[in-house]
Coordinates of C-alpha atoms in Angstrom, one line a residue:
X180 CA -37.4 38.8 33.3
X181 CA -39.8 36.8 30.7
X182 CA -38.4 33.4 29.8
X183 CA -36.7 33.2 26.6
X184 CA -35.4 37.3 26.3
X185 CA -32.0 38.0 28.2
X186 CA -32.4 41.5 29.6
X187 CA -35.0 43.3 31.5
X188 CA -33.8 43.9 35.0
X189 CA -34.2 47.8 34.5
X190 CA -37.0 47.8 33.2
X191 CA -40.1 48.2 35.2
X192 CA -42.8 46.7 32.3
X193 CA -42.8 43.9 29.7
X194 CA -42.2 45.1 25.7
X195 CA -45.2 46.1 24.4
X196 CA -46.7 43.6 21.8
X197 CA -45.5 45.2 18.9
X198 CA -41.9 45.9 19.9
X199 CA -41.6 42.3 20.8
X200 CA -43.0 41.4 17.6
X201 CA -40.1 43.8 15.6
X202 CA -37.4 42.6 18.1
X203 CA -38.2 39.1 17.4
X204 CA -36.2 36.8 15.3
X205 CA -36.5 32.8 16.4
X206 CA -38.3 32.8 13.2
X207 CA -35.0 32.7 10.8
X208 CA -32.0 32.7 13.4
X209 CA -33.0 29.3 15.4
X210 CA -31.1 27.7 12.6
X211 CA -27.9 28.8 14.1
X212 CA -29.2 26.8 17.1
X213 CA -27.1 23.9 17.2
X214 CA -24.1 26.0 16.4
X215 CA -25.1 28.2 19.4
X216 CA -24.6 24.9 21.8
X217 CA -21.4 24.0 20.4
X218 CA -20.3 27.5 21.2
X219 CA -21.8 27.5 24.7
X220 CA -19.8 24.2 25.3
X221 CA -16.4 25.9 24.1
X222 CA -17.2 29.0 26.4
X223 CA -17.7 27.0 29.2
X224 CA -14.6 25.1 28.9
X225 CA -13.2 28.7 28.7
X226 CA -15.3 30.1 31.8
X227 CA -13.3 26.9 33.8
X228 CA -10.2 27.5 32.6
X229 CA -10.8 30.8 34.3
X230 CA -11.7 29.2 37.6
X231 CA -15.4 30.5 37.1
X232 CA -16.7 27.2 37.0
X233 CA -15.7 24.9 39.7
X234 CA -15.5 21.2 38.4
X235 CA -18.8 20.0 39.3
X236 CA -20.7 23.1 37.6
X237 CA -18.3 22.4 34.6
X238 CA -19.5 19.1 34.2
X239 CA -23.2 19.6 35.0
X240 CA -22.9 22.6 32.3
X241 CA -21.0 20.6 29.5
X242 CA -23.9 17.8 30.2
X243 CA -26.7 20.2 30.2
X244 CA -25.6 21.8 26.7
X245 CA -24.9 18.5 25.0
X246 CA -28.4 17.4 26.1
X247 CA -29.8 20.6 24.7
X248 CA -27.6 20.3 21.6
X249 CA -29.0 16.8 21.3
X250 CA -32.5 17.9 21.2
X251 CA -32.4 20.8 19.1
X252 CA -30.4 18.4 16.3
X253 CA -33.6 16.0 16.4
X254 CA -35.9 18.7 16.7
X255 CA -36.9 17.3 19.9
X256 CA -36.3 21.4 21.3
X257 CA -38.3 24.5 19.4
X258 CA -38.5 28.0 20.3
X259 CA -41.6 28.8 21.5
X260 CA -43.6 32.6 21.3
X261 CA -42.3 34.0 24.3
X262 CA -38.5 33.2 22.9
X263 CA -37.2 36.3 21.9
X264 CA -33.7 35.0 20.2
X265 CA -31.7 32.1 19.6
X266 CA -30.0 32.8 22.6
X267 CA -32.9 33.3 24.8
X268 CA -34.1 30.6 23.5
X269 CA -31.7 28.4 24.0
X270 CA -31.1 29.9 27.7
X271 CA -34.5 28.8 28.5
X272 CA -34.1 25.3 27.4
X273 CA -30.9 25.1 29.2
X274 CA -32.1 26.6 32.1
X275 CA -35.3 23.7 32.1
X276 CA -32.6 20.8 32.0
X277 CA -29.8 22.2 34.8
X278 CA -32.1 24.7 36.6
X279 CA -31.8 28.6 36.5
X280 CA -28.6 29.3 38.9
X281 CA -26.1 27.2 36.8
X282 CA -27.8 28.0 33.3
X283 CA -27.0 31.9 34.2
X284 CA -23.8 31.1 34.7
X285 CA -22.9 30.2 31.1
X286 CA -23.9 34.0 30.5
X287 CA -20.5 35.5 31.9
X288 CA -18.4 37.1 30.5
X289 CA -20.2 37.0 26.5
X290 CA -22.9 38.9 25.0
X291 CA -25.3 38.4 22.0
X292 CA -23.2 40.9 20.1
X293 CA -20.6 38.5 20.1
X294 CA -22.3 35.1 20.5
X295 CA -24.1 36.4 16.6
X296 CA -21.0 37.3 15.5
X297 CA -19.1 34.4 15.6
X298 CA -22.1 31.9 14.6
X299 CA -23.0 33.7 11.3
X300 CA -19.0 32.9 10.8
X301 CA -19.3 29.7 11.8
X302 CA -22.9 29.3 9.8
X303 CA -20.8 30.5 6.1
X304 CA -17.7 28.7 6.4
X305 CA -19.7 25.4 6.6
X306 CA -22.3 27.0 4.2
X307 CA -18.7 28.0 1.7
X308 CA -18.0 24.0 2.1
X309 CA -21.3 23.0 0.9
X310 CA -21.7 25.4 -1.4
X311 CA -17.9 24.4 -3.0
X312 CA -19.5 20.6 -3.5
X313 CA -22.4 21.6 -5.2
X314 CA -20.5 23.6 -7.9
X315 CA -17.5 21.0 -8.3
X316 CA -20.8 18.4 -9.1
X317 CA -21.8 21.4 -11.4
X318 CA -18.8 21.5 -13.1
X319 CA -19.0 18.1 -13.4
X320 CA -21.4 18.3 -15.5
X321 CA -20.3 20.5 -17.7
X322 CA -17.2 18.7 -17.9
X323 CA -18.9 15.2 -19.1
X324 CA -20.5 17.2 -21.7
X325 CA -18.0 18.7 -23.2
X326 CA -16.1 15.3 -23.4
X327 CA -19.1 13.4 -24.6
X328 CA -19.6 16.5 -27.4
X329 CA -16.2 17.0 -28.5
X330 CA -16.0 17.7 -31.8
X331 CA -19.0 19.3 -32.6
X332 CA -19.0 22.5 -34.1
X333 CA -21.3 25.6 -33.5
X334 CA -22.1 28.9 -34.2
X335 CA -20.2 31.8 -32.0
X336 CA -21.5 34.8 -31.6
X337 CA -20.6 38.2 -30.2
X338 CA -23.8 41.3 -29.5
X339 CA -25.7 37.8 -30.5
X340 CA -24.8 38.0 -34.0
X341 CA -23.1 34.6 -35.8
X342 CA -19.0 35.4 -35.2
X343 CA -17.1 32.7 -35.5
X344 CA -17.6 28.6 -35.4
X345 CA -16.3 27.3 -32.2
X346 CA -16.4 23.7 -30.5
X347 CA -19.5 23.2 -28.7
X348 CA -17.3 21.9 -26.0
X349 CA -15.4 25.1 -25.8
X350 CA -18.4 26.9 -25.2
X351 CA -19.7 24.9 -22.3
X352 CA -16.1 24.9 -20.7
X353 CA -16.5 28.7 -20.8
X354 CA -19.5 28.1 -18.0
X355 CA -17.5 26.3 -16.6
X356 CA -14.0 28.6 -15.8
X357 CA -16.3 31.1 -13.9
X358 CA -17.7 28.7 -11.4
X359 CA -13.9 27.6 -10.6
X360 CA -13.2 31.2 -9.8
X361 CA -16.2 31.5 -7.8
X362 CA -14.9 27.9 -5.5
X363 CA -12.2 29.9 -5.3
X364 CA -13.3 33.1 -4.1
X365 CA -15.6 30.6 -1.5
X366 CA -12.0 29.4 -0.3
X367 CA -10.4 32.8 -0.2
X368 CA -13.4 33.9 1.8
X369 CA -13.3 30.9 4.4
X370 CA -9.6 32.4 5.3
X371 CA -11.4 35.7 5.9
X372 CA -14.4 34.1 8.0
X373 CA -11.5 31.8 10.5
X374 CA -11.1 34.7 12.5
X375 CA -13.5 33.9 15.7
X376 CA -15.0 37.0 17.5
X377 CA -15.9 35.3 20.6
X378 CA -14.3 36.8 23.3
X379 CA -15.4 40.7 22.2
X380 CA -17.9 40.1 25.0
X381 CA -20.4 43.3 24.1
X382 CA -17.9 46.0 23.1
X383 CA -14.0 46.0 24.6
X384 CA -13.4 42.5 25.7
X385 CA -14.2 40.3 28.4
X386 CA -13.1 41.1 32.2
X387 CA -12.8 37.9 33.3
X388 CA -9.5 36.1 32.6
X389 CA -10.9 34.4 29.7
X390 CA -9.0 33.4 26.4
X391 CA -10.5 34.2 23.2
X392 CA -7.9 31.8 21.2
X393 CA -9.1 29.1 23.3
X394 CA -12.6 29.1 22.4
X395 CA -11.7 29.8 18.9
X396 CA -9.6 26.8 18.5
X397 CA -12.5 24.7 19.9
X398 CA -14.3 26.2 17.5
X399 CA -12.3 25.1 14.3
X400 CA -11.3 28.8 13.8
X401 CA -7.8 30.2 13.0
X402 CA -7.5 32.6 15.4
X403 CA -9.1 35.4 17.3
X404 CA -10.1 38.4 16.3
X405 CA -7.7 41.4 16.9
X406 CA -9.9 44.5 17.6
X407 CA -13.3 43.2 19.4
X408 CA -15.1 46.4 18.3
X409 CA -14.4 44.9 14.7
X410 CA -15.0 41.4 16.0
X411 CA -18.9 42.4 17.3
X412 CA -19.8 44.7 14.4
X413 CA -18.0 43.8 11.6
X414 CA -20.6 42.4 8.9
X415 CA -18.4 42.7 5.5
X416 CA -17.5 39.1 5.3
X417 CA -21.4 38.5 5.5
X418 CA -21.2 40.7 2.2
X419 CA -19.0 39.3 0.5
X420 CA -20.4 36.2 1.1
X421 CA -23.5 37.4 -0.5
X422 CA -21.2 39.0 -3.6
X423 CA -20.4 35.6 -4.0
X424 CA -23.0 33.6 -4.2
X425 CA -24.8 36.4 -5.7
X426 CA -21.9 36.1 -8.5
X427 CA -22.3 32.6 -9.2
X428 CA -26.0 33.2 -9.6
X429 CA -25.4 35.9 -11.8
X430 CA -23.1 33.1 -14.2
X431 CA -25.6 30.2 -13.6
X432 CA -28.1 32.7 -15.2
X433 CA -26.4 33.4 -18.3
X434 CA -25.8 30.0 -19.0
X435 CA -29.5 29.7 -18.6
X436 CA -30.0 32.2 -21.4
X437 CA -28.0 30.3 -23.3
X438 CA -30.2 27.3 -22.6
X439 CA -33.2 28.9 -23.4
X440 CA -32.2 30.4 -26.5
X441 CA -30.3 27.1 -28.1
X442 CA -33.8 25.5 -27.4
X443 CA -35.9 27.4 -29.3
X444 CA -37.1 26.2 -32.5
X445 CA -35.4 29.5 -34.2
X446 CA -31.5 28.0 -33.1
X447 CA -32.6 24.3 -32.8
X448 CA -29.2 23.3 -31.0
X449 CA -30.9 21.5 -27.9
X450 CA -33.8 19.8 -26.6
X451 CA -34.5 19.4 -23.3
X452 CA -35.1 15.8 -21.5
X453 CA -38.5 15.7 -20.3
X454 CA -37.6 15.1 -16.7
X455 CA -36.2 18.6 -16.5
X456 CA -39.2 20.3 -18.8
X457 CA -42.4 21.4 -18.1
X458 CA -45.8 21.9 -20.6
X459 CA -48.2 24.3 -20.9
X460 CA -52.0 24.6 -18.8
X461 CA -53.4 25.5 -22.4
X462 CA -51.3 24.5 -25.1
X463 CA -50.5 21.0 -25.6
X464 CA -47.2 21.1 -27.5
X465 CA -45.6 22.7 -25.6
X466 CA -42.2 22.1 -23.4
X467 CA -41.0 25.0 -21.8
X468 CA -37.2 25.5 -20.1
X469 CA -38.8 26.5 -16.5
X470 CA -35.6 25.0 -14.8
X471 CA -33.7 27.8 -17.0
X472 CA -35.8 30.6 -16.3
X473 CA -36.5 30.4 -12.8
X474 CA -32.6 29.6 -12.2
X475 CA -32.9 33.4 -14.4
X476 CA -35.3 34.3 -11.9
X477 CA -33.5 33.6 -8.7
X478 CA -30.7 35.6 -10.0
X479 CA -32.3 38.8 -9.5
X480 CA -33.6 37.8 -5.8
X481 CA -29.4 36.8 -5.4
X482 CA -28.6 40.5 -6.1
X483 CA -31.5 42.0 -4.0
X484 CA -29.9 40.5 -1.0
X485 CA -27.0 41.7 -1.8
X486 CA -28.2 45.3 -2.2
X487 CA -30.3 45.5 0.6
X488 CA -27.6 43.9 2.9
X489 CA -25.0 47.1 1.7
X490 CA -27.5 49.0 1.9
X491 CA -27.8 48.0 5.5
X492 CA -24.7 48.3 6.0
X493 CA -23.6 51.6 4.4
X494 CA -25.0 54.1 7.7
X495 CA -24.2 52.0 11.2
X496 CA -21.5 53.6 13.0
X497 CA -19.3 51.1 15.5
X498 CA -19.8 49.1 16.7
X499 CA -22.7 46.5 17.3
X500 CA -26.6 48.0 15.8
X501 CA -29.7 45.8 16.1
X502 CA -29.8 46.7 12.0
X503 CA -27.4 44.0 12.3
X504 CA -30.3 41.6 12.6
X505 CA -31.0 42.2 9.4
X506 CA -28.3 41.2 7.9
X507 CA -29.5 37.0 8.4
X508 CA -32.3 36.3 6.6
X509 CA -31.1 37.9 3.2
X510 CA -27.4 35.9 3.7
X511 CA -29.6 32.8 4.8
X512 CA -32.1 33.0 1.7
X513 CA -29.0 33.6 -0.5
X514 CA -28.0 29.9 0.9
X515 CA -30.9 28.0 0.3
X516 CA -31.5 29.4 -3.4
X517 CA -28.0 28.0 -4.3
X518 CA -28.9 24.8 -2.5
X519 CA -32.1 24.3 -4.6
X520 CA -30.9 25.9 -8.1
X521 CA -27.6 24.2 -8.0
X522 CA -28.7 20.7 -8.4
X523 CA -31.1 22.0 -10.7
X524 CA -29.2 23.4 -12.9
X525 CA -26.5 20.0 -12.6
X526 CA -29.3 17.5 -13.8
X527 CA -30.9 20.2 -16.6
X528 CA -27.3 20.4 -17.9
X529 CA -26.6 16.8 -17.3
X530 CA -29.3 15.9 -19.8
X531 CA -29.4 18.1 -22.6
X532 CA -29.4 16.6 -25.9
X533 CA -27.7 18.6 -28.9
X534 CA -28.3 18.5 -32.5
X535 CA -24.9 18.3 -34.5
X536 CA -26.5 18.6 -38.0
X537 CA -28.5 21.5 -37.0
X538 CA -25.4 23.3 -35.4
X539 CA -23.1 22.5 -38.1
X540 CA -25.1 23.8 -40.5
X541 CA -25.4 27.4 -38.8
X542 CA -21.6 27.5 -37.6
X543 CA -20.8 28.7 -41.1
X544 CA -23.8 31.2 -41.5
X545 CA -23.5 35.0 -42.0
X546 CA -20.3 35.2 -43.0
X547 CA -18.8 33.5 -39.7
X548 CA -15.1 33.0 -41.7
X549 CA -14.8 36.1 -42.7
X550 CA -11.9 36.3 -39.8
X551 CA -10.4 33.6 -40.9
X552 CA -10.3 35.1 -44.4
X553 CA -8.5 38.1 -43.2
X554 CA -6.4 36.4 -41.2
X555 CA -4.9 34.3 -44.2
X556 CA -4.2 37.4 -46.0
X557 CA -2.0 38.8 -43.4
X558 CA 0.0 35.5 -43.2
X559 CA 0.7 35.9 -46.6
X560 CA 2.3 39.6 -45.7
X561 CA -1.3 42.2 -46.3
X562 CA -1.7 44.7 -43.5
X563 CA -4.1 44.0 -41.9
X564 CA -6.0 47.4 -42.2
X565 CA -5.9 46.0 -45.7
X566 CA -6.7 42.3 -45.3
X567 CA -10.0 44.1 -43.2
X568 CA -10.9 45.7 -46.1
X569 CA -10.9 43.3 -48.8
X570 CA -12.4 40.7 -46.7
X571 CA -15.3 43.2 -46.2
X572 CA -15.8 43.8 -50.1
X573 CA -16.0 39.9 -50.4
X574 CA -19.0 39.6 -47.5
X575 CA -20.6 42.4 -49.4
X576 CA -19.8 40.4 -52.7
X577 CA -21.7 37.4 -51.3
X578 CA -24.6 39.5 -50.1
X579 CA -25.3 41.0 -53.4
X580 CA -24.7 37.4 -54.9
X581 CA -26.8 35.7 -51.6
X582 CA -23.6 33.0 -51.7
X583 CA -21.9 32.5 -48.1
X584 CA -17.5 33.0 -48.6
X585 CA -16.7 29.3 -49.6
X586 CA -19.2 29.5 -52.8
X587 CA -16.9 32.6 -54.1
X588 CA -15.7 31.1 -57.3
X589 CA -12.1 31.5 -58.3
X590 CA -12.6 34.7 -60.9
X591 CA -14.1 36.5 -57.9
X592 CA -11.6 36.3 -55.3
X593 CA -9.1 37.1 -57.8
X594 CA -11.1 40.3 -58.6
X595 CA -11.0 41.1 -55.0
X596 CA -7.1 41.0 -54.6
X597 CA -4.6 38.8 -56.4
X598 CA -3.5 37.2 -52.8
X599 CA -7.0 35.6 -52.8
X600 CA -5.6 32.1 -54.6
X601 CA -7.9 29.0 -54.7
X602 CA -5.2 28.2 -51.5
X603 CA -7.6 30.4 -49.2
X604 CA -10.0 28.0 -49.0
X605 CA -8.1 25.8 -46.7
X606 CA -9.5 27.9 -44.3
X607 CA -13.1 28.7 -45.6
X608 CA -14.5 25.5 -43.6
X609 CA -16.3 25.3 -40.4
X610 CA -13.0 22.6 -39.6
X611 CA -10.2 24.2 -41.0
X612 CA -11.4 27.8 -39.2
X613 CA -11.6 25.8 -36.0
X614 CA -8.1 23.9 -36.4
X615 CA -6.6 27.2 -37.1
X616 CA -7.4 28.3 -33.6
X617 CA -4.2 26.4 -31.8
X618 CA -3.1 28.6 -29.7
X619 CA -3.4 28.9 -26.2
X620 CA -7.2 29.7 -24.8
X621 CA -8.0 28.3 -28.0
X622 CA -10.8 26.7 -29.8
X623 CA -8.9 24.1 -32.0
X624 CA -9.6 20.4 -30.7
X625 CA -6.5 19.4 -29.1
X626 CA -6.5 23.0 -27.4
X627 CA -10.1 22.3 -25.8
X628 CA -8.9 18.6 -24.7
X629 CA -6.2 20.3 -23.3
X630 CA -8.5 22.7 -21.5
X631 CA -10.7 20.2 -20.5
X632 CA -7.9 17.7 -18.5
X633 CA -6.7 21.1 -16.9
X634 CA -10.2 21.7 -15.5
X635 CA -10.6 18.3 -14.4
X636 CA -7.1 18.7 -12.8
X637 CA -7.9 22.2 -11.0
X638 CA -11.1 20.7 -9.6
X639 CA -10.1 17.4 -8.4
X640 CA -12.0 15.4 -10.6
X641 CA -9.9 13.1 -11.4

């Protein structure tokens, strides 16, 4: 058998090259290494329990693994070219500090379809953790802002059109509420992920009077799995792992487009601080929202892993497929995007400056209380279908006239319908339209302060 792969004894030649090349994965699973030792140390505590180990082996083992364990955390231990796996890899190295007879007998009574199993488990739920942190800071963020804004006003829009004035703090809470559902769905997930297939040896089970629940406790997990055909080839957690964070990059990106639209010279609502900005390599002036688009960017790359991990996925019959393999590097690439855009996108939102004058000014444009307009009428008993319609002959009056709703003099909205009295422009304001919007979900101030202690609250941030 060659030194770092764990099979071969029926085999009468080496892999070729090539095939060794293909079947070859040190290169992105060694990061699972450490884990890999800390399950080795819990399946030797269960291969004792079993009386497979005699006390002295026990010992020498345990020892042997932390040592390895040791190494591979300072990086003291690498795999080398002949090292097929993690695994192998790790066999060898144990195999250098106890010697080859009690190193293989760590190997009973597991295989690498289960060993895999349970450390791409282990891998997410402490990746879910991290990941959680990172977006509680992010909403952090948000959170500041929207306190240190309150009170300014700006245009909302629907299909990208001017709709309504809202509270800029309204709007950047409404980035916020999808990255609490996605801490949640991280949480959710982490109950799905505490069920430890270690134990499912290749296929049915171990043989050898070992106990699955004990190594899974050792291992932090809930439980055991139930069905070891579902423990070894069961991937769909690894999916839905990737649905998640592909998810959260898909909200990060559309408050990036939000970004980079409210900093263009067109909308004028933001400028970016320089620390979180980038210039041209041939025009001077400019500053360009690179944090923004390549958080865009890395959106798409989320979703490809995603797509080709189902797609993956979608043909294996049970129950473990070296396809399998493949299920790593997207799920691991998926992790270290967030890690990097993350804080990225904490300190680009952390720092944006907004200009109240210039939002102000555009939170009333093309006909943005119009709504509110219609909305008076019907208080004062007009169907709506009705207060619509009138409404709509006044926006078409102030086009022909090129006069926004609030400069419609008293004669006019009295030649529109005799319910438009001088009162109806209580709500033809930027403020009063706001205020009106008390009720619950709302963008009236008090409402959004509201919102805004009940995020804090829901996140532990205060």
């Amino acid at each position: 058998m060659t030194k770092g792969v764990l099979w071969g004894g029926r085999f009468d030649a080496e892999p070729s090259e090539v095939m060794f090349l293909l079947s070859k994965s040190t290169h992105f699973d060694f990061r699972l290494a450490s884990l890999d030792c800390r399950g080795s140390l819990a399946h030797a505590n269960a291969l004792h329990a079993a009386g497979l180990l005699t006390d002295d082996d026990h010992q020498g083992l345990l020892a042997g693994i932390k040592k390895l364990k040791e190494h591979v955390d300072t990086g003291q231990f690498q795999p080398l070219d002949v090292d097929e796996d993690v695994h192998g890899a790790l066999e060898r190295g144990l195999t250098e500090i106890v010697g080859e007879e009690l190193a293989g007998r760590l190997r009973a009574g597991r295989s690498r379809n289960d060993q895999i199993a349970t450390l791409i488990r282990m891998y997410l739920r402490e990746g879910t953790v991290k990941l959680s942190g990172l977006l509680t800071k992010f909403i952090a963020a948000l959170a500041t802002q929207a306190e240190k804004n309150m009170g300014l006003v700006m245009p909302g829009r629907t299909h990208m059109q001017i709709a309504q004035p809202v509270l800029l703090s309204h709007h950047l809470l409404a980035h916020a509420w999808p990255m609490v559902r996605n801490i949640s769905r991280l949480d959710d997930l982490n109950k799905r992920l505490s069920a430890s297939p270690y134990g499912s040896a290749a296929l049915g089970g171990a043989t050898l009077g070992l106990d699955p629940e004990q190594v899974a406790k050792e291992l932090g997990f809930a439980g055991s799995v139930p069905n070891s055909i579902d423990g070894t080839s069961a991937r769909d957690v690894v999916a839905e792992a990737a649905y998640v964070m592909a998810q959260i990059g898909v909200d990060l990106s559309r408050l990036a487009e939000d970004i980079i639209f409210w900093c263009t010279q067109e909308a004028g609502y933001a400028s970016l601080d320089d620390a979180w900005a980038t210039g041209s390599s041939i025009m001077p002036q400019k500053k360009n929202p690179d944090v923004a688009e390549l958080v865009r960017g890395k959106a798409g790359r989320l979703i490809g892993n995603l797509s080709g991990l189902l797609a993956t996925l979608k043909g294996l019959p049970l129950a473990y497929d070296r396809d399998l393999q493949e299920d790593k590097e997207p799920i691991f690439d998926s992790c270290d995007q967030l890690a990097l855009i993350l804080p990225a996108m904490t300190g680009l939102v952390s720092t944006l400056s907004f200009d109240p004058e210039r939002m102000k000014a555009l939170a009333s444009a093309g006909f943005s209380l119009a709504t509110d307009m219609a909305d008076w009428l019907v208080q004062r008993g007009v169907p709506f279908a009705e207060a619509h319609e009138i409404t709509g002959q006044a926006v078409q009056l102030c086009e022909t006239e090129a006069i926004e709703l609030e400069e419609l003099t008293e004669e006019q909205l009295l030649s529109l319908s005799p319910h438009l009295t001088e009162e109806v422009r209580t709500v033809l304001s930027v403020t009063g339209a706001i205020e009106a919007r008390n009720a619950i979900g709302g963008t009236a101030t008090s409402r959004v302060r509201e919102q805004l202690d009940y995020l804090r609250r829901r996140v532990g941030l205060e």
